[in-house]
Short mmCIF file of C-alpha atoms in Angstrom, two decimals:
data_model
loop_
_atom_site.label_atom_id
_atom_site.label_comp_id
_atom_site.label_asym_id
_atom_site.label_seq_id
_atom_site.Cartn_x
_atom_site.Cartn_y
_atom_site.Cartn_z
CA UNK A 8 -8.93 4.30 46.35
CA UNK A 9 -6.73 4.26 43.26
CA UNK A 10 -3.40 6.11 43.73
CA UNK A 11 -4.60 8.58 41.12
CA UNK A 12 -3.26 9.99 37.95
CA UNK A 13 -1.17 12.80 39.41
CA UNK A 14 -0.11 11.50 42.84
CA UNK A 15 3.41 10.85 41.55
CA UNK A 16 3.69 14.46 40.40
CA UNK A 17 4.92 15.92 43.68
CA UNK A 18 7.64 17.95 41.90
CA UNK A 19 6.77 21.27 40.35
CA UNK A 20 6.99 20.78 36.59
CA UNK A 21 7.37 24.49 35.94
CA UNK A 22 10.38 24.58 38.28
CA UNK A 23 11.89 21.52 36.62
CA UNK A 24 11.87 23.29 33.24
CA UNK A 25 12.71 26.67 34.75
CA UNK A 26 9.69 28.54 33.40
CA UNK A 27 6.85 30.58 34.86
CA UNK A 28 3.35 29.18 35.16
CA UNK A 29 2.22 31.64 32.48
CA UNK A 30 4.82 30.38 29.96
CA UNK A 31 3.58 29.75 26.40
CA UNK A 32 4.07 26.61 24.32
CA UNK A 33 7.14 27.93 22.49
CA UNK A 34 8.84 29.01 25.73
CA UNK A 35 8.21 25.58 27.29
CA UNK A 36 9.61 23.90 24.19
CA UNK A 37 12.79 26.01 24.23
CA UNK A 38 13.27 25.37 27.96
CA UNK A 39 12.88 21.62 27.44
CA UNK A 40 15.57 21.40 24.75
CA UNK A 41 17.86 23.60 26.83
CA UNK A 42 17.49 21.26 29.84
CA UNK A 43 17.98 18.15 27.67
CA UNK A 44 21.31 19.51 26.44
CA UNK A 45 22.45 19.94 30.08
CA UNK A 46 21.05 16.62 31.34
CA UNK A 47 21.47 14.05 28.58
CA UNK A 48 19.71 10.67 29.11
CA UNK A 49 22.95 8.67 29.04
CA UNK A 50 24.57 10.64 31.89
CA UNK A 51 21.51 11.70 33.92
CA UNK A 52 18.77 9.10 33.31
CA UNK A 53 16.64 9.98 36.36
CA UNK A 54 16.88 13.72 35.83
CA UNK A 55 16.13 13.30 32.14
CA UNK A 56 13.03 11.26 33.05
CA UNK A 57 11.79 14.12 35.25
CA UNK A 58 12.42 16.66 32.49
CA UNK A 59 10.69 14.49 29.90
CA UNK A 60 7.65 13.87 32.14
CA UNK A 61 7.36 17.60 32.88
CA UNK A 62 7.56 18.48 29.18
CA UNK A 63 5.06 15.81 28.08
CA UNK A 64 2.55 17.12 30.62
CA UNK A 65 2.98 20.85 30.03
CA UNK A 66 3.10 20.71 26.22
CA UNK A 67 -0.33 19.03 26.10
CA UNK A 68 -3.11 21.57 26.69
CA UNK A 69 -5.47 19.13 28.41
CA UNK A 70 -2.81 17.51 30.62
CA UNK A 71 -1.48 20.92 31.59
CA UNK A 72 -4.95 22.14 32.57
CA UNK A 73 -5.52 19.04 34.68
CA UNK A 74 -2.09 19.41 36.31
CA UNK A 75 -2.75 23.07 37.13
CA UNK A 76 -6.19 22.22 38.50
CA UNK A 77 -4.74 19.69 40.99
CA UNK A 78 -2.19 22.20 42.21
CA UNK A 79 -4.92 24.70 43.12
CA UNK A 80 -7.06 22.29 45.14
CA UNK A 81 -7.27 22.15 48.94
CA UNK A 82 -5.20 19.30 50.36
CA UNK A 83 -8.26 17.38 51.62
CA UNK A 84 -9.85 17.37 48.15
CA UNK A 85 -6.84 16.46 46.01
CA UNK A 86 -7.00 12.64 46.58
CA UNK A 87 -10.67 12.49 45.61
CA UNK A 88 -10.02 14.68 42.58
CA UNK A 89 -7.12 12.40 41.60
CA UNK A 90 -9.45 9.42 41.76
CA UNK A 91 -12.02 11.16 39.54
CA UNK A 92 -9.30 12.03 37.01
CA UNK A 93 -8.10 8.44 36.94
CA UNK A 94 -11.67 7.17 36.35
CA UNK A 95 -12.08 9.65 33.50
CA UNK A 96 -8.93 8.40 31.83
CA UNK A 97 -10.19 4.83 32.23
CA UNK A 98 -13.38 5.75 30.40
CA UNK A 99 -15.57 5.41 33.50
CA UNK A 100 -17.06 8.87 33.12
CA UNK A 101 -20.26 8.31 35.11
CA UNK A 102 -18.27 7.29 38.20
CA UNK A 103 -15.93 10.24 37.72
CA UNK A 104 -18.91 12.61 37.49
CA UNK A 105 -20.25 11.27 40.80
CA UNK A 106 -16.93 12.06 42.52
CA UNK A 107 -16.84 15.58 41.05
CA UNK A 108 -20.38 16.10 42.36
CA UNK A 109 -19.29 14.94 45.82
CA UNK A 110 -16.43 17.46 45.84
CA UNK A 111 -18.67 20.31 44.68
CA UNK A 112 -21.17 19.64 47.49
CA UNK A 113 -18.40 20.37 49.98
CA UNK A 114 -16.56 23.04 47.95
CA UNK A 115 -19.04 24.66 45.51
CA UNK A 116 -16.56 27.51 44.96
CA UNK A 117 -14.07 25.27 43.08
CA UNK A 118 -14.67 26.20 39.45
CA UNK A 119 -11.75 24.06 38.25
CA UNK A 120 -13.56 20.98 39.62
CA UNK A 121 -16.82 22.15 38.03
CA UNK A 122 -14.94 22.50 34.73
CA UNK A 123 -13.68 18.90 34.91
CA UNK A 124 -17.20 17.80 35.84
CA UNK A 125 -18.59 19.39 32.67
CA UNK A 126 -15.91 17.72 30.54
CA UNK A 127 -16.68 14.36 32.13
CA UNK A 128 -20.38 14.76 31.33
CA UNK A 129 -19.53 15.62 27.72
CA UNK A 130 -17.34 12.51 27.41
CA UNK A 131 -20.27 10.50 28.79
CA UNK A 132 -22.44 12.03 26.00
CA UNK A 133 -24.61 13.83 28.54
CA UNK A 134 -24.28 17.10 26.66
CA UNK A 135 -27.56 18.53 27.97
CA UNK A 136 -26.38 18.34 31.57
CA UNK A 137 -22.89 19.46 30.51
CA UNK A 138 -24.40 22.57 28.89
CA UNK A 139 -26.07 23.47 32.20
CA UNK A 140 -22.72 23.18 34.02
CA UNK A 141 -20.93 25.35 31.41
CA UNK A 142 -23.75 27.90 31.65
CA UNK A 143 -23.23 28.06 35.41
CA UNK A 144 -19.49 28.56 34.90
CA UNK A 145 -20.18 31.38 32.42
CA UNK A 146 -22.52 33.08 34.91
CA UNK A 147 -19.88 32.83 37.62
CA UNK A 148 -17.06 33.95 35.27
CA UNK A 149 -18.60 36.23 32.59
CA UNK A 150 -15.18 37.39 31.35
CA UNK A 151 -13.77 33.87 30.88
CA UNK A 152 -13.50 33.27 27.11
CA UNK A 153 -12.53 29.61 27.57
CA UNK A 154 -15.78 28.77 29.41
CA UNK A 155 -17.82 30.64 26.79
CA UNK A 156 -16.12 28.74 23.99
CA UNK A 157 -16.69 25.38 25.71
CA UNK A 158 -20.37 26.24 26.16
CA UNK A 159 -20.67 27.12 22.46
CA UNK A 160 -19.02 23.83 21.51
CA UNK A 161 -21.42 21.96 23.79
CA UNK A 162 -24.38 23.68 22.12
CA UNK A 163 -22.95 22.68 18.75
CA UNK A 164 -22.67 19.02 19.80
CA UNK A 165 -26.31 19.15 20.87
CA UNK A 166 -27.24 20.46 17.43
CA UNK A 167 -28.25 23.86 18.79
CA UNK A 168 -26.38 25.79 16.11
CA UNK A 169 -28.16 29.14 16.57
CA UNK A 170 -27.37 29.17 20.30
CA UNK A 171 -23.81 28.02 19.52
CA UNK A 172 -23.37 30.83 16.99
CA UNK A 173 -24.59 33.45 19.47
CA UNK A 174 -22.34 32.14 22.26
CA UNK A 175 -19.21 31.84 20.14
CA UNK A 176 -19.71 35.45 19.00
CA UNK A 177 -19.64 36.40 22.69
CA UNK A 178 -16.41 34.40 22.98
CA UNK A 179 -14.83 36.41 20.19
CA UNK A 180 -15.74 39.66 21.94
CA UNK A 181 -13.76 38.39 24.93
CA UNK A 182 -10.92 36.94 22.82
CA UNK A 183 -10.94 38.21 19.20
CA UNK A 184 -7.86 36.18 18.23
CA UNK A 185 -9.10 32.74 19.34
CA UNK A 186 -8.43 30.35 16.47
CA UNK A 187 -10.69 27.66 17.91
CA UNK A 188 -13.57 30.11 18.38
CA UNK A 189 -13.32 31.39 14.80
CA UNK A 190 -13.26 27.81 13.48
CA UNK A 191 -16.33 26.95 15.53
CA UNK A 192 -18.21 30.03 14.29
CA UNK A 193 -17.39 29.15 10.68
CA UNK A 194 -18.66 25.62 11.30
CA UNK A 195 -21.94 26.98 12.73
CA UNK A 196 -22.51 29.27 9.74
CA UNK A 197 -21.60 26.52 7.26
CA UNK A 198 -24.06 24.15 8.97
CA UNK A 199 -26.75 26.82 8.77
CA UNK A 200 -26.16 27.02 5.02
CA UNK A 201 -27.15 23.36 4.52
CA UNK A 202 -30.75 24.09 5.56
CA UNK A 203 -31.09 27.70 4.43
CA UNK A 204 -33.66 28.52 1.74
CA UNK A 205 -31.16 30.82 0.02
CA UNK A 206 -27.75 29.21 0.42
CA UNK A 207 -26.04 31.96 -1.63
CA UNK A 208 -26.69 34.49 1.15
CA UNK A 209 -25.12 32.16 3.72
CA UNK A 210 -22.21 31.52 1.34
CA UNK A 211 -21.53 35.27 1.10
CA UNK A 212 -21.76 35.56 4.89
CA UNK A 213 -19.32 32.67 5.25
CA UNK A 214 -16.88 34.22 2.78
CA UNK A 215 -16.83 37.54 4.68
CA UNK A 216 -16.56 35.70 8.00
CA UNK A 217 -13.55 33.64 6.89
CA UNK A 218 -11.64 36.70 5.75
CA UNK A 219 -12.43 38.47 9.00
CA UNK A 220 -11.14 35.44 10.90
CA UNK A 221 -7.86 35.42 8.97
CA UNK A 222 -7.37 39.11 9.67
CA UNK A 223 -8.13 38.70 13.39
CA UNK A 224 -5.74 35.76 13.96
CA UNK A 225 -2.96 36.98 11.69
CA UNK A 226 -0.75 37.99 14.63
CA UNK A 227 -1.23 34.74 16.59
CA UNK A 228 2.06 32.80 16.62
CA UNK A 229 1.28 29.93 19.02
CA UNK A 230 -0.18 26.78 17.46
CA UNK A 231 -0.14 28.42 14.04
CA UNK A 232 -1.04 25.10 12.40
CA UNK A 233 -4.62 25.63 13.60
CA UNK A 234 -4.91 28.31 10.91
CA UNK A 235 -4.90 25.54 8.30
CA UNK A 236 -8.65 25.08 8.65
CA UNK A 237 -9.25 28.82 8.25
CA UNK A 238 -7.21 28.90 5.05
CA UNK A 239 -8.97 25.80 3.72
CA UNK A 240 -12.36 27.44 4.36
CA UNK A 241 -11.05 30.62 2.72
CA UNK A 242 -10.03 28.64 -0.35
CA UNK A 243 -13.37 26.88 -0.72
CA UNK A 244 -15.35 30.11 -0.31
CA UNK A 245 -13.23 32.08 -2.79
CA UNK A 246 -15.18 33.44 -5.76
CA UNK A 247 -14.28 32.69 -9.37
CA UNK A 248 -12.57 36.10 -9.59
CA UNK A 249 -10.29 35.27 -6.64
CA UNK A 250 -8.31 32.41 -8.18
CA UNK A 251 -4.95 34.09 -7.53
CA UNK A 252 -5.92 34.83 -3.93
CA UNK A 253 -7.05 31.21 -3.52
CA UNK A 254 -3.64 30.06 -4.75
CA UNK A 255 -2.07 32.17 -2.00
CA UNK A 256 -4.20 30.37 0.58
CA UNK A 257 -2.77 27.07 -0.62
CA UNK A 258 0.74 28.43 -0.23
CA UNK A 259 -0.04 29.42 3.36
CA UNK A 260 -1.42 25.94 4.05
CA UNK A 261 1.79 24.46 2.66
CA UNK A 262 3.93 26.74 4.85
CA UNK A 263 1.97 25.91 7.99
CA UNK A 264 2.27 22.19 7.27
CA UNK A 265 6.04 22.40 6.78
CA UNK A 266 6.57 24.41 9.95
CA UNK A 267 3.96 22.89 12.22
CA UNK A 268 5.12 19.31 12.80
CA UNK A 269 2.94 16.24 13.13
CA UNK A 270 -0.25 18.02 14.24
CA UNK A 271 -0.02 20.33 11.24
CA UNK A 272 0.52 17.45 8.82
CA UNK A 273 -2.57 15.65 10.13
CA UNK A 274 -4.66 18.83 9.96
CA UNK A 275 -3.23 19.61 6.54
CA UNK A 276 -4.20 16.19 5.24
CA UNK A 277 -7.79 16.67 6.45
CA UNK A 278 -7.96 20.21 5.04
CA UNK A 279 -6.62 19.26 1.62
CA UNK A 280 -8.99 16.30 1.33
CA UNK A 281 -11.83 18.71 2.18
CA UNK A 282 -10.65 21.13 -0.50
CA UNK A 283 -10.44 18.36 -3.08
CA UNK A 284 -13.93 17.25 -2.13
CA UNK A 285 -15.26 20.76 -2.91
CA UNK A 286 -13.51 21.18 -6.27
CA UNK A 287 -15.75 18.91 -8.39
CA UNK A 288 -18.77 21.07 -7.52
CA UNK A 289 -17.29 23.89 -9.58
CA UNK A 290 -15.93 24.18 -13.10
CA UNK A 291 -12.79 22.09 -13.05
CA UNK A 292 -10.89 24.45 -15.34
CA UNK A 293 -10.95 27.18 -12.68
CA UNK A 294 -9.26 24.88 -10.19
CA UNK A 295 -6.80 23.03 -12.39
CA UNK A 296 -3.87 25.36 -11.66
CA UNK A 297 -4.62 25.18 -7.94
CA UNK A 298 -4.77 21.41 -8.26
CA UNK A 299 -1.24 21.34 -9.66
CA UNK A 300 -0.10 23.66 -6.85
CA UNK A 301 -1.33 21.14 -4.30
CA UNK A 302 0.89 18.52 -5.91
CA UNK A 303 3.87 20.89 -6.17
CA UNK A 304 3.60 22.64 -2.80
CA UNK A 305 2.74 19.68 -0.58
CA UNK A 306 5.19 16.89 -1.50
CA UNK A 307 5.23 15.63 2.09
CA UNK A 308 1.53 14.80 1.79
CA UNK A 309 1.94 13.10 -1.56
CA UNK A 310 4.25 10.27 -0.53
CA UNK A 311 2.75 6.80 -0.51
CA UNK A 312 1.89 5.38 2.90
CA UNK A 313 2.91 1.91 3.99
CA UNK A 314 -0.73 0.99 4.60
CA UNK A 315 -1.91 2.15 1.18
CA UNK A 316 -1.98 5.09 -1.23
CA UNK A 317 -2.18 8.61 0.12
CA UNK A 318 -5.79 9.93 -0.07
CA UNK A 319 -4.57 13.27 -1.40
CA UNK A 320 -2.78 11.63 -4.32
CA UNK A 321 -5.79 9.45 -5.10
CA UNK A 322 -8.16 12.42 -5.06
CA UNK A 323 -5.86 14.61 -7.17
CA UNK A 324 -5.50 11.89 -9.80
CA UNK A 325 -9.28 11.39 -9.99
CA UNK A 326 -9.95 15.11 -10.43
CA UNK A 327 -7.13 15.51 -12.96
CA UNK A 328 -8.55 12.62 -14.99
CA UNK A 329 -12.05 14.08 -14.78
CA UNK A 330 -10.74 17.45 -15.96
CA UNK A 331 -9.01 15.89 -18.99
CA UNK A 332 -12.13 13.91 -19.93
CA UNK A 333 -14.39 16.97 -19.83
CA UNK A 334 -11.94 18.92 -21.99
CA UNK A 335 -11.61 16.29 -24.74
CA UNK A 336 -14.29 17.88 -27.02
CA UNK A 337 -12.39 21.18 -26.92
CA UNK A 338 -9.37 19.27 -28.21
CA UNK A 339 -11.37 17.97 -31.17
CA UNK A 340 -12.13 14.47 -29.87
CA UNK A 341 -15.58 12.91 -30.49
CA UNK A 342 -18.20 12.92 -27.73
CA UNK A 343 -18.33 9.13 -27.71
CA UNK A 344 -14.80 9.09 -26.22
CA UNK A 345 -15.96 11.32 -23.35
CA UNK A 346 -19.01 9.14 -22.69
CA UNK A 347 -16.85 6.02 -22.67
CA UNK A 348 -14.32 7.48 -20.22
CA UNK A 349 -17.06 8.82 -17.94
CA UNK A 350 -18.39 5.28 -17.59
CA UNK A 351 -14.93 3.82 -17.06
CA UNK A 352 -14.13 6.30 -14.25
CA UNK A 353 -17.57 6.44 -12.60
CA UNK A 354 -17.36 6.09 -8.81
CA UNK A 355 -20.56 4.05 -8.69
CA UNK A 356 -21.10 1.14 -11.06
CA UNK A 357 -24.46 0.50 -12.71
CA UNK A 358 -25.72 -2.91 -13.83
CA UNK A 359 -25.94 -1.86 -17.48
CA UNK A 360 -22.55 -0.09 -17.63
CA UNK A 361 -20.99 -3.07 -19.41
CA UNK A 362 -23.70 -2.98 -22.09
CA UNK A 363 -23.32 0.77 -22.57
CA UNK A 364 -19.57 0.35 -22.97
CA UNK A 365 -20.18 -2.41 -25.55
CA UNK A 366 -22.55 -0.07 -27.44
CA UNK A 367 -19.90 2.69 -27.53
CA UNK A 368 -17.26 0.23 -28.68
CA UNK A 369 -19.67 -0.83 -31.45
CA UNK A 370 -19.99 2.81 -32.58
CA UNK A 371 -16.20 3.29 -32.63
CA UNK A 372 -15.72 0.09 -34.65
CA UNK A 373 -18.60 0.92 -36.99
CA UNK A 374 -16.84 4.18 -37.91
CA UNK A 375 -13.34 2.77 -37.79
CA UNK A 376 -11.93 4.88 -40.63
CA UNK A 377 -13.16 8.05 -38.91
CA UNK A 378 -12.07 7.19 -35.38
CA UNK A 379 -8.68 5.48 -36.00
CA UNK A 380 -6.77 8.80 -36.43
CA UNK A 381 -8.43 10.12 -33.23
CA UNK A 382 -7.40 6.99 -31.32
CA UNK A 383 -3.78 7.45 -32.41
CA UNK A 384 -3.94 11.10 -31.29
CA UNK A 385 -5.40 10.04 -27.96
CA UNK A 386 -2.56 7.55 -27.47
CA UNK A 387 0.06 10.24 -28.07
CA UNK A 388 -1.51 13.23 -26.28
CA UNK A 389 -3.36 11.53 -23.38
CA UNK A 390 -1.59 8.24 -22.69
CA UNK A 391 -3.15 7.89 -19.22
CA UNK A 392 -6.69 8.19 -20.60
CA UNK A 393 -5.80 5.82 -23.41
CA UNK A 394 -4.54 3.36 -20.80
CA UNK A 395 -8.00 3.23 -19.17
CA UNK A 396 -9.24 1.11 -22.10
CA UNK A 397 -6.04 0.27 -23.93
CA UNK A 398 -6.90 -3.42 -24.56
CA UNK A 399 -9.89 -2.49 -26.74
CA UNK A 400 -8.19 0.52 -28.36
CA UNK A 401 -5.13 -1.52 -29.36
CA UNK A 402 -7.27 -4.30 -30.81
CA UNK A 403 -9.43 -1.80 -32.72
CA UNK A 404 -6.35 -0.14 -34.25
CA UNK A 405 -4.68 -3.45 -35.20
CA UNK A 406 -7.62 -5.25 -36.78
CA UNK A 407 -8.16 -4.91 -40.52
CA UNK A 408 -11.47 -6.75 -40.45
CA UNK A 409 -13.62 -5.42 -37.57
CA UNK A 410 -16.65 -7.53 -38.53
CA UNK A 411 -16.06 -10.15 -35.82
CA UNK A 412 -15.60 -7.48 -33.11
CA UNK A 413 -18.71 -5.68 -34.34
CA UNK A 414 -20.74 -8.91 -34.29
CA UNK A 415 -19.69 -9.76 -30.71
CA UNK A 416 -20.66 -6.34 -29.34
CA UNK A 417 -23.84 -6.07 -31.39
CA UNK A 418 -24.96 -9.50 -30.22
CA UNK A 419 -24.30 -8.60 -26.55
CA UNK A 420 -26.35 -5.38 -26.82
CA UNK A 421 -29.17 -7.13 -28.71
CA UNK A 422 -29.40 -9.97 -26.16
CA UNK A 423 -29.47 -7.47 -23.28
CA UNK A 424 -32.24 -5.48 -24.91
CA UNK A 425 -34.26 -8.64 -25.46
CA UNK A 426 -33.77 -9.78 -21.85
CA UNK A 427 -34.75 -6.42 -20.37
CA UNK A 428 -37.79 -5.90 -22.63
CA UNK A 429 -36.25 -2.86 -24.29
CA UNK A 430 -38.08 -3.51 -27.55
CA UNK A 431 -41.43 -3.74 -25.72
CA UNK A 432 -40.90 -0.21 -24.35
CA UNK A 433 -39.32 1.13 -27.56
CA UNK A 434 -40.96 -0.75 -30.47
CA UNK A 435 -39.58 1.75 -32.98
CA UNK A 436 -36.08 0.42 -32.20
CA UNK A 437 -37.00 -3.26 -32.65
CA UNK A 438 -35.41 -5.05 -35.64
CA UNK A 439 -37.71 -5.87 -38.57
CA UNK A 440 -39.41 -9.30 -38.28
CA UNK A 441 -38.83 -11.83 -41.12
CA UNK A 442 -41.77 -12.29 -43.55
CA UNK A 443 -43.34 -15.73 -43.12
CA UNK A 444 -45.42 -17.46 -45.87
CA UNK A 445 -49.02 -18.36 -45.11
CA UNK A 446 -48.79 -21.60 -47.23
CA UNK A 447 -46.05 -24.23 -47.49
CA UNK A 448 -43.24 -23.46 -49.92
CA UNK A 449 -43.64 -25.12 -53.41
CA UNK A 450 -40.53 -26.27 -55.26
CA UNK A 451 -40.16 -25.44 -58.98
CA UNK A 452 -40.16 -29.16 -59.93
CA UNK A 453 -43.13 -30.03 -57.68
CA UNK A 454 -46.60 -30.68 -59.21
CA UNK A 455 -48.52 -27.46 -59.69
CA UNK A 456 -51.20 -27.08 -56.98
CA UNK A 457 -53.79 -26.04 -59.64
CA UNK A 458 -54.23 -29.70 -60.63
CA UNK A 459 -53.06 -29.42 -64.29
CA UNK A 460 -50.54 -32.25 -63.81
CA UNK A 461 -47.73 -30.09 -65.07
CA UNK A 462 -44.63 -29.08 -63.02
CA UNK A 463 -45.03 -25.88 -61.07
CA UNK A 464 -42.25 -24.14 -63.06
CA UNK A 465 -44.05 -24.77 -66.38
CA UNK A 466 -47.50 -23.89 -65.12
CA UNK A 467 -48.46 -21.31 -62.48
CA UNK A 468 -44.84 -20.69 -61.53
CA UNK A 469 -43.78 -19.80 -65.08
#
């Protein structure tokens, strides 16, 4: 049998850090730094290793639960449980589940083993069987909010969203301030909205639910960064009249990211990308101020990564550009500029985009005197938009004889229309056909075809 994941943990980690078993995350963190100051790694390497191992185990929710579970087991069961834990961590979940089953046959009263068994089944994607185990745990422990929440999450993974919604509501009766339970309930309601016949009703329900969640968890201080998802949902469900309130949600997200460390930054990145994905579905003008707040309030998310550009920066720039394009007509710019920029910034390219761009360039060149002042304005007021097609714009402004540029673009469009059969489908747009003579052409000095013997110019052609 493998030595097991926790066999080396003979020391009591709570005693090492000097905290009670009921200590919260913040208390464990303070105790760790206090011990590190007393036992620095340079002077007490072995002691520091113990302290570090204890802290790494107790600060992680899953590791701490597993550590606590081993400590509560009968001595004869602990080695077998250790083996099952080790198999789980190796990804051999089916084997681990077999060992948990063996333990439960001998000690069916051990709910901590049954809990690990359910988790192992979930990792092995046997969520149906896992749901049965969580249901048994809930029957045995009806006041345990954690088991109820795990059952709801298992239902959700199975796609049973109605059952998940009902179970997570029971969780919130047991623990009204559970951040994870509120997030799961919001997810269930949002999923329901995708298939609902009247999505507006679900949207209103979601909006009320989010605000209730924020009120319920407002006093929770541990793992505050988990509130990021609630605030992001609150932002995306805010009505058009709640723009100022929505801006406040962004400020809270920024605060939680700054104060929450690495986990908060990762959650914040996901939340902001989700928010930016929602924005284009609404009128961009309503969100433009909030968009700028994202840039101003979250500088730590806007830095470029070594592996490539930050997704938040990329998304913000795309939406900002889209906003400026859609507002060009209000600034007095012609519609053809908007159409051209929409094609240039389209996320998905079409085969005939190049031809459409050539047609718009033809229109701009054909009305050069009208559009030149607008191009100069565009260059001064919207340099970034101008830069999207600066090569053509510069050439159009410099040239004094646009005939060659017009010919090139007109020829390209005409050839494309011929190749695609455009004129067959739209005969009214086809160019006029040249008139061809039925008889051969007769020169003025040729003999007249009437047979008079005179030249054509002095006879019938006179």
